[in-house]
Short mmCIF file of C-alpha atoms in Angstrom, two decimals:
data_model
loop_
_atom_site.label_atom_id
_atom_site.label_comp_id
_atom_site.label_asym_id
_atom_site.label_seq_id
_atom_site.Cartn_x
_atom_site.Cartn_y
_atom_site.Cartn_z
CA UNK A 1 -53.96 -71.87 -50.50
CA UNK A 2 -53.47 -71.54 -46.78
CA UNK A 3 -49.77 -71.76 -47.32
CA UNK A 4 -50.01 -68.82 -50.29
CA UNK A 5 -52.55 -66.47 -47.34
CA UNK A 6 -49.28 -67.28 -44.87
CA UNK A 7 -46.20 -66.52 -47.00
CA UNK A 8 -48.30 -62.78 -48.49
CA UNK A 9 -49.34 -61.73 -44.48
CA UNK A 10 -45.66 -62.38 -44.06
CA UNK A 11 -44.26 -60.62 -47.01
CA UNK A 12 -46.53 -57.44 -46.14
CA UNK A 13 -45.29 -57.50 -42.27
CA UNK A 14 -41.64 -57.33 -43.58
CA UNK A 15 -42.49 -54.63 -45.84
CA UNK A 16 -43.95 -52.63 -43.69
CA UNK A 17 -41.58 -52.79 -40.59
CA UNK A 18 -39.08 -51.96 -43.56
CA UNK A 19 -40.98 -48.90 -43.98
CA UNK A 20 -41.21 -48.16 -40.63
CA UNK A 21 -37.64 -48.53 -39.90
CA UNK A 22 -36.21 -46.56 -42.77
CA UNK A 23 -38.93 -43.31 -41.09
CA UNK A 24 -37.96 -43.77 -37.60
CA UNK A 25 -34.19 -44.09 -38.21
CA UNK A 26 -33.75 -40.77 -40.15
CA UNK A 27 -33.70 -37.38 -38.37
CA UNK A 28 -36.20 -34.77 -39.70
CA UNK A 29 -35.21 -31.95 -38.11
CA UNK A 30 -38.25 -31.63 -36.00
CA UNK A 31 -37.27 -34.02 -33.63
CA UNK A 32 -37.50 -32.57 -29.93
CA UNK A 33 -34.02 -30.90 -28.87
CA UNK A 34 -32.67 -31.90 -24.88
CA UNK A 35 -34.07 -28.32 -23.31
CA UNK A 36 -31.24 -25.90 -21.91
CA UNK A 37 -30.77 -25.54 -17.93
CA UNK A 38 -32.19 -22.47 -16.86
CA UNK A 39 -30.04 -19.98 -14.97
CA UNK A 40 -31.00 -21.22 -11.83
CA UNK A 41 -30.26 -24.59 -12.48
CA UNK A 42 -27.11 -23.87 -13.67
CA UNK A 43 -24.04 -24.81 -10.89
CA UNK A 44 -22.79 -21.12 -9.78
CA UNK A 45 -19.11 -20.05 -10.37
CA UNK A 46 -16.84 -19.67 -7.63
CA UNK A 47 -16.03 -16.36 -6.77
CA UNK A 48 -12.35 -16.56 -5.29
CA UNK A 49 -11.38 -13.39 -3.40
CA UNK A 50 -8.93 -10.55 -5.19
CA UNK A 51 -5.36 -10.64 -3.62
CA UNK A 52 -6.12 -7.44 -2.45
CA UNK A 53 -8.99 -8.25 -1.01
CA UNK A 54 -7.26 -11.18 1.10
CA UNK A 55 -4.40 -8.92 2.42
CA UNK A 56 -7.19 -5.75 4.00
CA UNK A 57 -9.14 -8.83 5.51
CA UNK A 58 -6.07 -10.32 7.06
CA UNK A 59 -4.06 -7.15 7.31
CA UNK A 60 -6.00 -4.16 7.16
CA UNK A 61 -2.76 -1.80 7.27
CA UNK A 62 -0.41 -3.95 5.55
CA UNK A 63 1.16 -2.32 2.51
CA UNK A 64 4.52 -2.13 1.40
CA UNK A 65 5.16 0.98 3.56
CA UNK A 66 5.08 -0.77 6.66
CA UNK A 67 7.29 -2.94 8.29
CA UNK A 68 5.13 -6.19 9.87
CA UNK A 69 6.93 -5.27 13.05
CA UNK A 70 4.83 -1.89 13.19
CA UNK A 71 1.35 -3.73 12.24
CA UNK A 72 0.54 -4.18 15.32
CA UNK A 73 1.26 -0.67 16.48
CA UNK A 74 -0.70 1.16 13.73
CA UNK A 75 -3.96 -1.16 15.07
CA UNK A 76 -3.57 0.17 18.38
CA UNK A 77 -2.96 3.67 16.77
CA UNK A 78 -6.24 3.67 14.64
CA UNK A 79 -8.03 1.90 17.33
CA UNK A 80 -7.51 5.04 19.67
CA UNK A 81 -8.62 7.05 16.99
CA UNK A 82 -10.35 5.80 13.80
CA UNK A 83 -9.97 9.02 11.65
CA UNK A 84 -5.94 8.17 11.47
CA UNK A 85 -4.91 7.31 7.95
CA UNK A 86 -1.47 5.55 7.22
CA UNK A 87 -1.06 7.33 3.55
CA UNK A 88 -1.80 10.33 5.22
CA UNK A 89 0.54 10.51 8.18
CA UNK A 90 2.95 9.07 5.64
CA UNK A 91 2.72 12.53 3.35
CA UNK A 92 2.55 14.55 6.45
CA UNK A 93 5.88 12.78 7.91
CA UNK A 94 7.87 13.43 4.62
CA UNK A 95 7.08 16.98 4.53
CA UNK A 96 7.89 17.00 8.21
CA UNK A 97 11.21 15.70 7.08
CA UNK A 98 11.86 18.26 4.63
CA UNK A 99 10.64 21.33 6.65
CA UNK A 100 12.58 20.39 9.84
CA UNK A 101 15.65 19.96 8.11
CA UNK A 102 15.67 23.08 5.80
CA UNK A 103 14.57 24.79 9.13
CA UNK A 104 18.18 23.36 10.80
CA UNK A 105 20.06 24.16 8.07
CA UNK A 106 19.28 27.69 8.47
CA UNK A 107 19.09 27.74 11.96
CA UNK A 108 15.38 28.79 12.57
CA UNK A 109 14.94 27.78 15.47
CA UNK A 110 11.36 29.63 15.39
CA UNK A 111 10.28 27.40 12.86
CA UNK A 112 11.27 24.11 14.75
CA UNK A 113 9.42 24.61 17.60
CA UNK A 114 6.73 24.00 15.48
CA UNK A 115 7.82 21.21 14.29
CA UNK A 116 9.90 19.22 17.53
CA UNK A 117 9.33 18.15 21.31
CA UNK A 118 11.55 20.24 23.43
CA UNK A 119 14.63 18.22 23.92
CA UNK A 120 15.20 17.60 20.08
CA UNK A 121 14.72 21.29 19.89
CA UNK A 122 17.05 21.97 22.86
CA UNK A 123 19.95 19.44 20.69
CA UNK A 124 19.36 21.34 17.29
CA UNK A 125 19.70 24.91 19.08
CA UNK A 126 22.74 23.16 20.19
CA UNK A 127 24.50 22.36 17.19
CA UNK A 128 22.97 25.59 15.47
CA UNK A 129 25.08 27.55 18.39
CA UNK A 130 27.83 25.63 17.52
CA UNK A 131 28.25 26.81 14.00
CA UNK A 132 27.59 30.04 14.62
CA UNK A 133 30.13 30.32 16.98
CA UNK A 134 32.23 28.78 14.53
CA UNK A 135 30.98 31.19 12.05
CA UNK A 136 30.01 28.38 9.89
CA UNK A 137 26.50 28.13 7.77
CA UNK A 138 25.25 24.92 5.88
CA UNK A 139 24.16 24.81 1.94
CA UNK A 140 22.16 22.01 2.30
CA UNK A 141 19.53 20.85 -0.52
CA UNK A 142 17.13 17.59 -0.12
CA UNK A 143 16.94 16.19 -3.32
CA UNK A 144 14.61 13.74 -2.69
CA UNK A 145 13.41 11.39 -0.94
CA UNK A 146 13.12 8.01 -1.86
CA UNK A 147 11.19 6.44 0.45
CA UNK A 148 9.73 6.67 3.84
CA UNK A 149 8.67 3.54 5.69
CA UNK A 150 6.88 3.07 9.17
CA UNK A 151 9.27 0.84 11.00
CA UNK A 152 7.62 0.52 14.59
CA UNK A 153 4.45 1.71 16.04
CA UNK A 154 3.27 2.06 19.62
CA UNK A 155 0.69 3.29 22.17
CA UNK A 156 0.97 4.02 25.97
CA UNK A 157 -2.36 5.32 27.36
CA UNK A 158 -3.15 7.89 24.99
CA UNK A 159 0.62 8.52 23.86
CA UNK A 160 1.35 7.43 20.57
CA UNK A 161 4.53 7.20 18.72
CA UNK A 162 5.18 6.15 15.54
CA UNK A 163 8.91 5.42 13.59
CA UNK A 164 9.78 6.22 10.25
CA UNK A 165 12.81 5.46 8.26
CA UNK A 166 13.40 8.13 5.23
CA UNK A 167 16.12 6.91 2.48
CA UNK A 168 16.83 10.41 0.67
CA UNK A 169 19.41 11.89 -1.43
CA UNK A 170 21.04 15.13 0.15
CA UNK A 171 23.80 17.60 -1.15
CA UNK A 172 25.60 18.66 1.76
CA UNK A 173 28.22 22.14 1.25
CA UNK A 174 29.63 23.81 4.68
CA UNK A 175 31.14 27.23 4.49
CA UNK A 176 33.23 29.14 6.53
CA UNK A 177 32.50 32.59 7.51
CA UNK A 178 34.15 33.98 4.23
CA UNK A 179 31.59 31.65 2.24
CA UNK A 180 34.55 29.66 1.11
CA UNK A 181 33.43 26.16 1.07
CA UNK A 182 34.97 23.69 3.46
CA UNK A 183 33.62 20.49 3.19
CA UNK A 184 30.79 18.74 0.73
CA UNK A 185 29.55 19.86 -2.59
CA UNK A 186 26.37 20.49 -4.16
CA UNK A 187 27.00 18.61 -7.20
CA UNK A 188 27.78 15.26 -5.15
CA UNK A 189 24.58 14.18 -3.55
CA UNK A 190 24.69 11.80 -0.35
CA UNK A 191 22.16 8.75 0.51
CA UNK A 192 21.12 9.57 3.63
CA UNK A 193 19.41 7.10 6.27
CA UNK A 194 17.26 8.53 9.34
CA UNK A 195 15.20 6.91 11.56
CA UNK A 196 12.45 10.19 13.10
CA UNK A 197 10.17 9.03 15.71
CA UNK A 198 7.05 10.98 15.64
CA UNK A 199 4.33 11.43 18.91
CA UNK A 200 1.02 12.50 19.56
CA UNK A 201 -1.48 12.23 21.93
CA UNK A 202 -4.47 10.81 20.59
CA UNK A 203 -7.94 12.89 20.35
CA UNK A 204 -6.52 15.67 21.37
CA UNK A 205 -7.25 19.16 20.27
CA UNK A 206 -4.16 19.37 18.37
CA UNK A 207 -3.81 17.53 14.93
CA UNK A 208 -0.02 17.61 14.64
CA UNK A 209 2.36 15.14 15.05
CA UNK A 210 5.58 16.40 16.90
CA UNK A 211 8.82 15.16 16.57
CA UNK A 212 10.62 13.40 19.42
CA UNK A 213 13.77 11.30 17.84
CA UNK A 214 16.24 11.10 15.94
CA UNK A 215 18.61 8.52 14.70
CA UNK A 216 20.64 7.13 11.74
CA UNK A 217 19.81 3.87 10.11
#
């Protein structure tokens, strides 16, 4: 009888850790799920800075209408007066350009005074006398200009001067005193190359930039 008691206690035990085992080894779908990281436990992305972004740290007046030779200029420039934009002189210097050089085409020399320091205006009244005297006028158009790049930059005391180089397309006609045309033509254009230096002194009453070179490139 013992023996009987002993082999029943054992054949319930293995029935009901069969039972047991065939509950705990199925999933429900109420079993606890792992809980989610909240935001702040969550690693942070890392935030690399734009290009752009780099370059103004590094190089606030970096762009690709400056030559690195003139960088260090232009800091000096802004430095003696913060309200000077590059983009800005940049506009101003093209139509600078364009005035100046329709001015000495027609040989108003009124008009650049305005625009030139006194010895470039004392050369253009030159070579305006010149033609006349040869009774020669130019029929010069500025088609455009392509670009117009600061190329060096400086500052002595309060004197500041700042180079540009202007790539621009020009038709060129010369006539004689008849009108007859005697060299160029207006349906040729030419690539022109100048290199126009540009002063100022800073904080001064007067805004304008004068100019106070020229060269070719």
């Amino acid at each position: 009888m013992l023996l009987f008691y002993v082999v029943l206690l054992a054949m319930v035990a293995l029935f009901l850790a069969l039972r047991l085992y065939s509950v705990l080894g199925k999933r429900t779908g109420h079993e606890q799920q792992p809980l989610a990281r909240s935001a702040d436990d969550r690693p942070l992305p890392v935030t690399l800075p734009r290009a752009t972004e780099a370059a103004q740290a590094s190089a606030p007046v970096a762009n690709r209408n400056i030559d690195p030779r003139a960088e260090q200029g232009l800091r000096a420039v802004i430095a003696g007066e913060a309200g000077f934009d590059v983009a800005q002189f940049l506009n101003g210097a093209q139509a600078a350009y364009r005035m100046t050089l329709e001015a000495f085409w027609k040989g108003d020399e009124d008009a650049l005074a305005d625009l030139v320091e006194r010895d470039v205006l004392a050369a253009f009244a030159e070579a305006i006398e010149q033609r006349r005297e040869a009774g020669q006028t130019l029929d010069n158009r500025l088609i455009r200009v392509e670009s117009a790049k600061i190329v060096d930059a400086q500052v002595e005391a309060r004197e500041a001067r700042i180079t540009v180089r202007f790539d621009a397309d020009i038709a060129a006609v010369t006539r004689d005193a008849e009108g007859h045309v005697i060299a160029g033509s207006l349906s040729d254009a030419v690539e022109t190359h100048d290199v126009w230096t540009f002063a100022r002194t800073l904080k001064s009453g007067d805004p304008n930039w004068k100019l106070v070179d020229t060269d070719e490139a």
